[in-house]
Amino acid sequence: MTRLADKYKKEVRAKLKDELGLTNIMAVPKIEKVVINVGIGKASQDKQWIEIAKSILERISGQKPIEIKARKAISNFKIREGMVVGTKVTLRGQRMYDFLDRLVNSTIPRFRDFYGLEPKKGFDGNGNYTMGFKEHIVFPEIGMDDVEKTHGLEVTVVTSAKDNKSTLALLRGLGFPFKKDKETKK
């Protein structure tokens, strides 16, 4: 069992039950999966760029990514139906907790001028939190020698929570570095 999964079961779950006023321990929100997505965009015509994005995503996640194909043609973007427009990985179980542990403890602290995640952005109202990275080189698995071009990626944490408040409480309990609310100023 990973450090983060152990922390959830031993500390966070009981604390969340009291904080959210739940009566059943099974009603406490938990993380269901993590989806890491790389949109290729303009480089979709270049097969080599697609392979580079897939190999980088595989190194970051430890799992082989799948290709995302366009559902319909868009002439303004020079995209045809069935064309590869991105790659993604869905992590569950042990790999999910390993990735989140690395994300919280080694990747996010490597940001330059980082003061905390914004608690009002990234939530979709249904218990999911998405954060975007402008460059993939913040991940420790990627060496500077391996980088030809930088690209961004999105990490979506899907939880069983029903609202933003529960999701924020869960992620804060797991150690996500959110900024403190400025409620003390009046």
PDB file of N, CA and C in Angstrom, residues 56-139:
ATOM      1  N   ILE A  56       6.599  10.113 -23.627  1.00  0.00           N
ATOM      2  CA  ILE A  56       6.698  10.988 -22.455  1.00  0.00           C
ATOM      3  C   ILE A  56       5.570  10.684 -21.471  1.00  0.00           C
ATOM      4  N   LEU A  57       4.374  10.504 -21.979  1.00  0.00           N
ATOM      5  CA  LEU A  57       3.235  10.183 -21.124  1.00  0.00           C
ATOM      6  C   LEU A  57       3.419   8.826 -20.446  1.00  0.00           C
ATOM      7  N   GLU A  58       4.028   7.891 -21.157  1.00  0.00           N
ATOM      8  CA  GLU A  58       4.295   6.577 -20.573  1.00  0.00           C
ATOM      9  C   GLU A  58       5.314   6.680 -19.440  1.00  0.00           C
ATOM     10  N   ARG A  59       6.333   7.510 -19.614  1.00  0.00           N
ATOM     11  CA  ARG A  59       7.324   7.692 -18.551  1.00  0.00           C
ATOM     12  C   ARG A  59       6.730   8.391 -17.337  1.00  0.00           C
ATOM     13  N   ILE A  60       5.867   9.353 -17.557  1.00  0.00           N
ATOM     14  CA  ILE A  60       5.254  10.084 -16.446  1.00  0.00           C
ATOM     15  C   ILE A  60       4.306   9.185 -15.656  1.00  0.00           C
ATOM     16  N   SER A  61       3.515   8.377 -16.363  1.00  0.00           N
ATOM     17  CA  SER A  61       2.460   7.602 -15.704  1.00  0.00           C
ATOM     18  C   SER A  61       2.849   6.169 -15.363  1.00  0.00           C
ATOM     19  N   GLY A  62       3.809   5.598 -16.092  1.00  0.00           N
ATOM     20  CA  GLY A  62       4.159   4.202 -15.876  1.00  0.00           C
ATOM     21  C   GLY A  62       3.194   3.246 -16.555  1.00  0.00           C
ATOM     22  N   GLN A  63       2.417   3.732 -17.492  1.00  0.00           N
ATOM     23  CA  GLN A  63       1.408   2.930 -18.179  1.00  0.00           C
ATOM     24  C   GLN A  63       1.338   3.362 -19.635  1.00  0.00           C
ATOM     25  N   LYS A  64       1.058   2.425 -20.529  1.00  0.00           N
ATOM     26  CA  LYS A  64       1.014   2.740 -21.951  1.00  0.00           C
ATOM     27  C   LYS A  64      -0.233   3.565 -22.280  1.00  0.00           C
ATOM     28  N   PRO A  65      -0.062   4.732 -22.924  1.00  0.00           N
ATOM     29  CA  PRO A  65      -1.215   5.579 -23.248  1.00  0.00           C
ATOM     30  C   PRO A  65      -1.974   5.091 -24.478  1.00  0.00           C
ATOM     31  N   ILE A  66      -3.223   5.534 -24.598  1.00  0.00           N
ATOM     32  CA  ILE A  66      -4.010   5.246 -25.795  1.00  0.00           C
ATOM     33  C   ILE A  66      -4.102   6.518 -26.628  1.00  0.00           C
ATOM     34  N   GLU A  67      -4.335   6.348 -27.915  1.00  0.00           N
ATOM     35  CA  GLU A  67      -4.472   7.491 -28.809  1.00  0.00           C
ATOM     36  C   GLU A  67      -5.921   7.967 -28.804  1.00  0.00           C
ATOM     37  N   ILE A  68      -6.096   9.278 -28.842  1.00  0.00           N
ATOM     38  CA  ILE A  68      -7.429   9.868 -28.935  1.00  0.00           C
ATOM     39  C   ILE A  68      -7.617  10.319 -30.373  1.00  0.00           C
ATOM     40  N   LYS A  69      -8.685   9.841 -30.993  1.00  0.00           N
ATOM     41  CA  LYS A  69      -8.951  10.181 -32.393  1.00  0.00           C
ATOM     42  C   LYS A  69     -10.077  11.203 -32.483  1.00  0.00           C
ATOM     43  N   ALA A  70     -10.009  12.038 -33.506  1.00  0.00           N
ATOM     44  CA  ALA A  70     -11.032  13.066 -33.723  1.00  0.00           C
ATOM     45  C   ALA A  70     -12.360  12.406 -34.077  1.00  0.00           C
ATOM     46  N   ARG A  71     -13.440  12.874 -33.458  1.00  0.00           N
ATOM     47  CA  ARG A  71     -14.762  12.315 -33.728  1.00  0.00           C
ATOM     48  C   ARG A  71     -15.375  12.879 -34.994  1.00  0.00           C
ATOM     49  N   LYS A  72     -15.011  14.110 -35.324  1.00  0.00           N
ATOM     50  CA  LYS A  72     -15.542  14.696 -36.553  1.00  0.00           C
ATOM     51  C   LYS A  72     -14.486  15.608 -37.171  1.00  0.00           C
ATOM     52  N   ALA A  73     -14.648  15.882 -38.443  1.00  0.00           N
ATOM     53  CA  ALA A  73     -13.696  16.710 -39.181  1.00  0.00           C
ATOM     54  C   ALA A  73     -13.968  18.190 -38.918  1.00  0.00           C
ATOM     55  N   ILE A  74     -12.878  18.949 -38.744  1.00  0.00           N
ATOM     56  CA  ILE A  74     -12.962  20.405 -38.590  1.00  0.00           C
ATOM     57  C   ILE A  74     -11.956  21.006 -39.561  1.00  0.00           C
ATOM     58  N   SER A  75     -12.465  21.601 -40.633  1.00  0.00           N
ATOM     59  CA  SER A  75     -11.584  22.071 -41.702  1.00  0.00           C
ATOM     60  C   SER A  75     -10.702  23.242 -41.272  1.00  0.00           C
ATOM     61  N   ASN A  76     -11.188  24.105 -40.402  1.00  0.00           N
ATOM     62  CA  ASN A  76     -10.382  25.244 -39.958  1.00  0.00           C
ATOM     63  C   ASN A  76      -9.127  24.813 -39.205  1.00  0.00           C
ATOM     64  N   PHE A  77      -9.195  23.680 -38.520  1.00  0.00           N
ATOM     65  CA  PHE A  77      -8.044  23.171 -37.785  1.00  0.00           C
ATOM     66  C   PHE A  77      -7.285  22.095 -38.560  1.00  0.00           C
ATOM     67  N   LYS A  78      -7.700  21.833 -39.800  1.00  0.00           N
ATOM     68  CA  LYS A  78      -7.097  20.805 -40.654  1.00  0.00           C
ATOM     69  C   LYS A  78      -7.121  19.430 -39.979  1.00  0.00           C
ATOM     70  N   ILE A  79      -8.267  19.119 -39.386  1.00  0.00           N
ATOM     71  CA  ILE A  79      -8.453  17.836 -38.715  1.00  0.00           C
ATOM     72  C   ILE A  79      -9.511  17.045 -39.465  1.00  0.00           C
ATOM     73  N   ARG A  80      -9.169  15.786 -39.764  1.00  0.00           N
ATOM     74  CA  ARG A  80     -10.128  14.887 -40.399  1.00  0.00           C
ATOM     75  C   ARG A  80     -10.629  13.884 -39.368  1.00  0.00           C
ATOM     76  N   GLU A  81     -11.798  13.331 -39.619  1.00  0.00           N
ATOM     77  CA  GLU A  81     -12.366  12.337 -38.716  1.00  0.00           C
ATOM     78  C   GLU A  81     -11.434  11.129 -38.633  1.00  0.00           C
ATOM     79  N   GLY A  82     -11.174  10.664 -37.416  1.00  0.00           N
ATOM     80  CA  GLY A  82     -10.311   9.509 -37.209  1.00  0.00           C
ATOM     81  C   GLY A  82      -8.837   9.852 -37.057  1.00  0.00           C
ATOM     82  N   MET A  83      -8.481  11.108 -37.198  1.00  0.00           N
ATOM     83  CA  MET A  83      -7.095  11.551 -37.059  1.00  0.00           C
ATOM     84  C   MET A  83      -6.707  11.579 -35.575  1.00  0.00           C
ATOM     85  N   VAL A  84      -5.469  11.222 -35.245  1.00  0.00           N
ATOM     86  CA  VAL A  84      -5.014  11.236 -33.855  1.00  0.00           C
ATOM     87  C   VAL A  84      -4.802  12.686 -33.417  1.00  0.00           C
ATOM     88  N   VAL A  85      -5.504  13.100 -32.350  1.00  0.00           N
ATOM     89  CA  VAL A  85      -5.400  14.475 -31.860  1.00  0.00           C
ATOM     90  C   VAL A  85      -4.866  14.546 -30.425  1.00  0.00           C
ATOM     91  N   GLY A  86      -4.573  13.400 -29.820  1.00  0.00           N
ATOM     92  CA  GLY A  86      -4.042  13.407 -28.465  1.00  0.00           C
ATOM     93  C   GLY A  86      -3.819  12.006 -27.941  1.00  0.00           C
ATOM     94  N   THR A  87      -3.294  11.939 -26.726  1.00  0.00           N
ATOM     95  CA  THR A  87      -3.108  10.667 -26.034  1.00  0.00           C
ATOM     96  C   THR A  87      -3.565  10.844 -24.591  1.00  0.00           C
ATOM     97  N   LYS A  88      -3.961   9.734 -23.966  1.00  0.00           N
ATOM     98  CA  LYS A  88      -4.370   9.813 -22.569  1.00  0.00           C
ATOM     99  C   LYS A  88      -4.097   8.506 -21.854  1.00  0.00           C
ATOM    100  N   VAL A  89      -4.017   8.612 -20.534  1.00  0.00           N
ATOM    101  CA  VAL A  89      -3.809   7.461 -19.660  1.00  0.00           C
ATOM    102  C   VAL A  89      -4.813   7.576 -18.524  1.00  0.00           C
ATOM    103  N   THR A  90      -5.442   6.471 -18.165  1.00  0.00           N
ATOM    104  CA  THR A  90      -6.331   6.428 -17.006  1.00  0.00           C
ATOM    105  C   THR A  90      -5.679   5.553 -15.952  1.00  0.00           C
ATOM    106  N   LEU A  91      -5.409   6.126 -14.790  1.00  0.00           N
ATOM    107  CA  LEU A  91      -4.752   5.403 -13.697  1.00  0.00           C
ATOM    108  C   LEU A  91      -5.764   5.091 -12.605  1.00  0.00           C
ATOM    109  N   ARG A  92      -5.715   3.861 -12.121  1.00  0.00           N
ATOM    110  CA  ARG A  92      -6.562   3.440 -11.006  1.00  0.00           C
ATOM    111  C   ARG A  92      -5.712   2.637 -10.028  1.00  0.00           C
ATOM    112  N   GLY A  93      -6.197   2.489  -8.814  1.00  0.00           N
ATOM    113  CA  GLY A  93      -5.559   1.627  -7.834  1.00  0.00           C
ATOM    114  C   GLY A  93      -4.174   2.094  -7.408  1.00  0.00           C
ATOM    115  N   GLN A  94      -3.244   1.138  -7.337  1.00  0.00           N
ATOM    116  CA  GLN A  94      -1.885   1.391  -6.855  1.00  0.00           C
ATOM    117  C   GLN A  94      -1.159   2.441  -7.682  1.00  0.00           C
ATOM    118  N   ARG A  95      -1.232   2.343  -9.005  1.00  0.00           N
ATOM    119  CA  ARG A  95      -0.545   3.313  -9.873  1.00  0.00           C
ATOM    120  C   ARG A  95      -1.100   4.720  -9.691  1.00  0.00           C
ATOM    121  N   MET A  96      -2.392   4.818  -9.459  1.00  0.00           N
ATOM    122  CA  MET A  96      -3.020   6.122  -9.235  1.00  0.00           C
ATOM    123  C   MET A  96      -2.445   6.781  -7.984  1.00  0.00           C
ATOM    124  N   TYR A  97      -2.376   6.032  -6.886  1.00  0.00           N
ATOM    125  CA  TYR A  97      -1.847   6.587  -5.646  1.00  0.00           C
ATOM    126  C   TYR A  97      -0.356   6.893  -5.763  1.00  0.00           C
ATOM    127  N   ASP A  98       0.404   6.053  -6.476  1.00  0.00           N
ATOM    128  CA  ASP A  98       1.827   6.335  -6.703  1.00  0.00           C
ATOM    129  C   ASP A  98       2.004   7.640  -7.466  1.00  0.00           C
ATOM    130  N   PHE A  99       1.209   7.826  -8.531  1.00  0.00           N
ATOM    131  CA  PHE A  99       1.309   9.043  -9.332  1.00  0.00           C
ATOM    132  C   PHE A  99       0.936  10.271  -8.509  1.00  0.00           C
ATOM    133  N   LEU A 100      -0.164  10.205  -7.760  1.00  0.00           N
ATOM    134  CA  LEU A 100      -0.592  11.353  -6.956  1.00  0.00           C
ATOM    135  C   LEU A 100       0.435  11.698  -5.883  1.00  0.00           C
ATOM    136  N   ASP A 101       1.075  10.679  -5.308  1.00  0.00           N
ATOM    137  CA  ASP A 101       2.117  10.919  -4.312  1.00  0.00           C
ATOM    138  C   ASP A 101       3.291  11.669  -4.935  1.00  0.00           C
ATOM    139  N   ARG A 102       3.720  11.227  -6.129  1.00  0.00           N
ATOM    140  CA  ARG A 102       4.812  11.926  -6.828  1.00  0.00           C
ATOM    141  C   ARG A 102       4.387  13.330  -7.235  1.00  0.00           C
ATOM    142  N   LEU A 103       3.137  13.483  -7.661  1.00  0.00           N
ATOM    143  CA  LEU A 103       2.630  14.789  -8.087  1.00  0.00           C
ATOM    144  C   LEU A 103       2.645  15.789  -6.930  1.00  0.00           C
ATOM    145  N   VAL A 104       2.128  15.377  -5.783  1.00  0.00           N
ATOM    146  CA  VAL A 104       2.002  16.279  -4.638  1.00  0.00           C
ATOM    147  C   VAL A 104       3.355  16.560  -3.983  1.00  0.00           C
ATOM    148  N   ASN A 105       4.204  15.545  -3.877  1.00  0.00           N
ATOM    149  CA  ASN A 105       5.437  15.696  -3.105  1.00  0.00           C
ATOM    150  C   ASN A 105       6.674  16.066  -3.911  1.00  0.00           C
ATOM    151  N   SER A 106       6.678  15.831  -5.222  1.00  0.00           N
ATOM    152  CA  SER A 106       7.890  16.183  -5.970  1.00  0.00           C
ATOM    153  C   SER A 106       7.636  17.051  -7.194  1.00  0.00           C
ATOM    154  N   THR A 107       6.520  16.882  -7.886  1.00  0.00           N
ATOM    155  CA  THR A 107       6.284  17.655  -9.108  1.00  0.00           C
ATOM    156  C   THR A 107       5.802  19.072  -8.813  1.00  0.00           C
ATOM    157  N   ILE A 108       4.748  19.214  -8.039  1.00  0.00           N
ATOM    158  CA  ILE A 108       4.190  20.540  -7.763  1.00  0.00           C
ATOM    159  C   ILE A 108       5.198  21.448  -7.050  1.00  0.00           C
ATOM    160  N   PRO A 109       5.992  20.954  -6.095  1.00  0.00           N
ATOM    161  CA  PRO A 109       6.991  21.843  -5.479  1.00  0.00           C
ATOM    162  C   PRO A 109       8.089  22.317  -6.440  1.00  0.00           C
ATOM    163  N   ARG A 110       8.225  21.712  -7.601  1.00  0.00           N
ATOM    164  CA  ARG A 110       9.245  22.129  -8.566  1.00  0.00           C
ATOM    165  C   ARG A 110       8.823  23.334  -9.396  1.00  0.00           C
ATOM    166  N   PHE A 111       7.569  23.767  -9.276  1.00  0.00           N
ATOM    167  CA  PHE A 111       7.112  24.949 -10.022  1.00  0.00           C
ATOM    168  C   PHE A 111       7.890  26.172  -9.573  1.00  0.00           C
ATOM    169  N   ARG A 112       8.209  27.011 -10.521  1.00  0.00           N
ATOM    170  CA  ARG A 112       8.850  28.277 -10.214  1.00  0.00           C
ATOM    171  C   ARG A 112       7.774  29.268  -9.767  1.00  0.00           C
ATOM    172  N   ASP A 113       8.048  30.040  -8.741  1.00  0.00           N
ATOM    173  CA  ASP A 113       7.112  31.042  -8.211  1.00  0.00           C
ATOM    174  C   ASP A 113       5.741  30.433  -7.908  1.00  0.00           C
ATOM    175  N   PHE A 114       5.736  29.316  -7.203  1.00  0.00           N
ATOM    176  CA  PHE A 114       4.486  28.627  -6.882  1.00  0.00           C
ATOM    177  C   PHE A 114       4.046  28.997  -5.470  1.00  0.00           C
ATOM    178  N   TYR A 115       2.808  29.462  -5.347  1.00  0.00           N
ATOM    179  CA  TYR A 115       2.286  29.868  -4.048  1.00  0.00           C
ATOM    180  C   TYR A 115       1.081  29.041  -3.623  1.00  0.00           C
ATOM    181  N   GLY A 116       0.767  28.005  -4.338  1.00  0.00           N
ATOM    182  CA  GLY A 116      -0.362  27.153  -4.000  1.00  0.00           C
ATOM    183  C   GLY A 116      -1.352  27.061  -5.145  1.00  0.00           C
ATOM    184  N   LEU A 117      -2.092  25.959  -5.176  1.00  0.00           N
ATOM    185  CA  LEU A 117      -3.132  25.782  -6.187  1.00  0.00           C
ATOM    186  C   LEU A 117      -4.314  26.683  -5.851  1.00  0.00           C
ATOM    187  N   GLU A 118      -4.971  27.170  -6.865  1.00  0.00           N
ATOM    188  CA  GLU A 118      -6.111  28.078  -6.691  1.00  0.00           C
ATOM    189  C   GLU A 118      -7.345  27.259  -6.288  1.00  0.00           C
ATOM    190  N   PRO A 119      -7.912  27.493  -5.085  1.00  0.00           N
ATOM    191  CA  PRO A 119      -9.043  26.673  -4.638  1.00  0.00           C
ATOM    192  C   PRO A 119     -10.363  26.964  -5.348  1.00  0.00           C
ATOM    193  N   LYS A 120     -10.442  28.029  -6.126  1.00  0.00           N
ATOM    194  CA  LYS A 120     -11.691  28.361  -6.813  1.00  0.00           C
ATOM    195  C   LYS A 120     -11.664  27.954  -8.283  1.00  0.00           C
ATOM    196  N   LYS A 121     -10.542  27.462  -8.764  1.00  0.00           N
ATOM    197  CA  LYS A 121     -10.424  27.082 -10.172  1.00  0.00           C
ATOM    198  C   LYS A 121     -10.148  25.586 -10.286  1.00  0.00           C
ATOM    199  N   GLY A 122     -10.578  25.016 -11.387  1.00  0.00           N
ATOM    200  CA  GLY A 122     -10.277  23.625 -11.668  1.00  0.00           C
ATOM    201  C   GLY A 122     -11.353  22.635 -11.274  1.00  0.00           C
ATOM    202  N   PHE A 123     -12.336  23.051 -10.502  1.00  0.00           N
ATOM    203  CA  PHE A 123     -13.407  22.154 -10.081  1.00  0.00           C
ATOM    204  C   PHE A 123     -14.565  22.260 -11.060  1.00  0.00           C
ATOM    205  N   ASP A 124     -15.222  21.131 -11.327  1.00  0.00           N
ATOM    206  CA  ASP A 124     -16.317  21.149 -12.303  1.00  0.00           C
ATOM    207  C   ASP A 124     -17.704  21.082 -11.667  1.00  0.00           C
ATOM    208  N   GLY A 125     -17.789  21.024 -10.352  1.00  0.00           N
ATOM    209  CA  GLY A 125     -19.084  20.979  -9.680  1.00  0.00           C
ATOM    210  C   GLY A 125     -19.613  19.578  -9.474  1.00  0.00           C
ATOM    211  N   ASN A 126     -18.960  18.584 -10.051  1.00  0.00           N
ATOM    212  CA  ASN A 126     -19.404  17.192  -9.931  1.00  0.00           C
ATOM    213  C   ASN A 126     -18.394  16.317  -9.201  1.00  0.00           C
ATOM    214  N   GLY A 127     -17.455  16.920  -8.495  1.00  0.00           N
ATOM    215  CA  GLY A 127     -16.486  16.143  -7.740  1.00  0.00           C
ATOM    216  C   GLY A 127     -15.195  15.860  -8.471  1.00  0.00           C
ATOM    217  N   ASN A 128     -14.907  16.568  -9.541  1.00  0.00           N
ATOM    218  CA  ASN A 128     -13.670  16.356 -10.290  1.00  0.00           C
ATOM    219  C   ASN A 128     -12.810  17.607 -10.227  1.00  0.00           C
ATOM    220  N   TYR A 129     -11.487  17.401 -10.212  1.00  0.00           N
ATOM    221  CA  TYR A 129     -10.555  18.526 -10.191  1.00  0.00           C
ATOM    222  C   TYR A 129      -9.553  18.343 -11.325  1.00  0.00           C
ATOM    223  N   THR A 130      -9.366  19.388 -12.128  1.00  0.00           N
ATOM    224  CA  THR A 130      -8.439  19.342 -13.255  1.00  0.00           C
ATOM    225  C   THR A 130      -7.403  20.437 -13.101  1.00  0.00           C
ATOM    226  N   MET A 131      -6.142  20.053 -13.276  1.00  0.00           N
ATOM    227  CA  MET A 131      -5.068  21.042 -13.284  1.00  0.00           C
ATOM    228  C   MET A 131      -4.265  20.879 -14.563  1.00  0.00           C
ATOM    229  N   GLY A 132      -3.825  21.985 -15.105  1.00  0.00           N
ATOM    230  CA  GLY A 132      -3.070  21.964 -16.346  1.00  0.00           C
ATOM    231  C   GLY A 132      -1.621  22.321 -16.110  1.00  0.00           C
ATOM    232  N   PHE A 133      -0.751  21.730 -16.911  1.00  0.00           N
ATOM    233  CA  PHE A 133       0.677  22.029 -16.871  1.00  0.00           C
ATOM    234  C   PHE A 133       1.070  22.587 -18.224  1.00  0.00           C
ATOM    235  N   LYS A 134       1.717  23.746 -18.244  1.00  0.00           N
ATOM    236  CA  LYS A 134       2.135  24.344 -19.509  1.00  0.00           C
ATOM    237  C   LYS A 134       3.301  23.593 -20.126  1.00  0.00           C
ATOM    238  N   GLU A 135       4.150  23.016 -19.276  1.00  0.00           N
ATOM    239  CA  GLU A 135       5.308  22.270 -19.762  1.00  0.00           C
ATOM    240  C   GLU A 135       5.379  20.938 -19.033  1.00  0.00           C
ATOM    241  N   HIS A 136       5.735  19.899 -19.767  1.00  0.00           N
ATOM    242  CA  HIS A 136       5.831  18.576 -19.165  1.00  0.00           C
ATOM    243  C   HIS A 136       7.149  18.370 -18.425  1.00  0.00           C
ATOM    244  N   ILE A 137       8.084  19.308 -18.538  1.00  0.00           N
ATOM    245  CA  ILE A 137       9.409  19.111 -17.950  1.00  0.00           C
ATOM    246  C   ILE A 137       9.429  19.282 -16.436  1.00  0.00           C
ATOM    247  N   VAL A 138       8.305  19.680 -15.811  1.00  0.00           N
ATOM    248  CA  VAL A 138       8.273  19.790 -14.354  1.00  0.00           C
ATOM    249  C   VAL A 138       8.252  18.415 -13.689  1.00  0.00           C
ATOM    250  N   PHE A 139       7.933  17.380 -14.434  1.00  0.00           N
ATOM    251  CA  PHE A 139       7.906  16.036 -13.863  1.00  0.00           C
ATOM    252  C   PHE A 139       9.331  15.499 -13.736  1.00  0.00           C
TER     253      PHE A 139
END
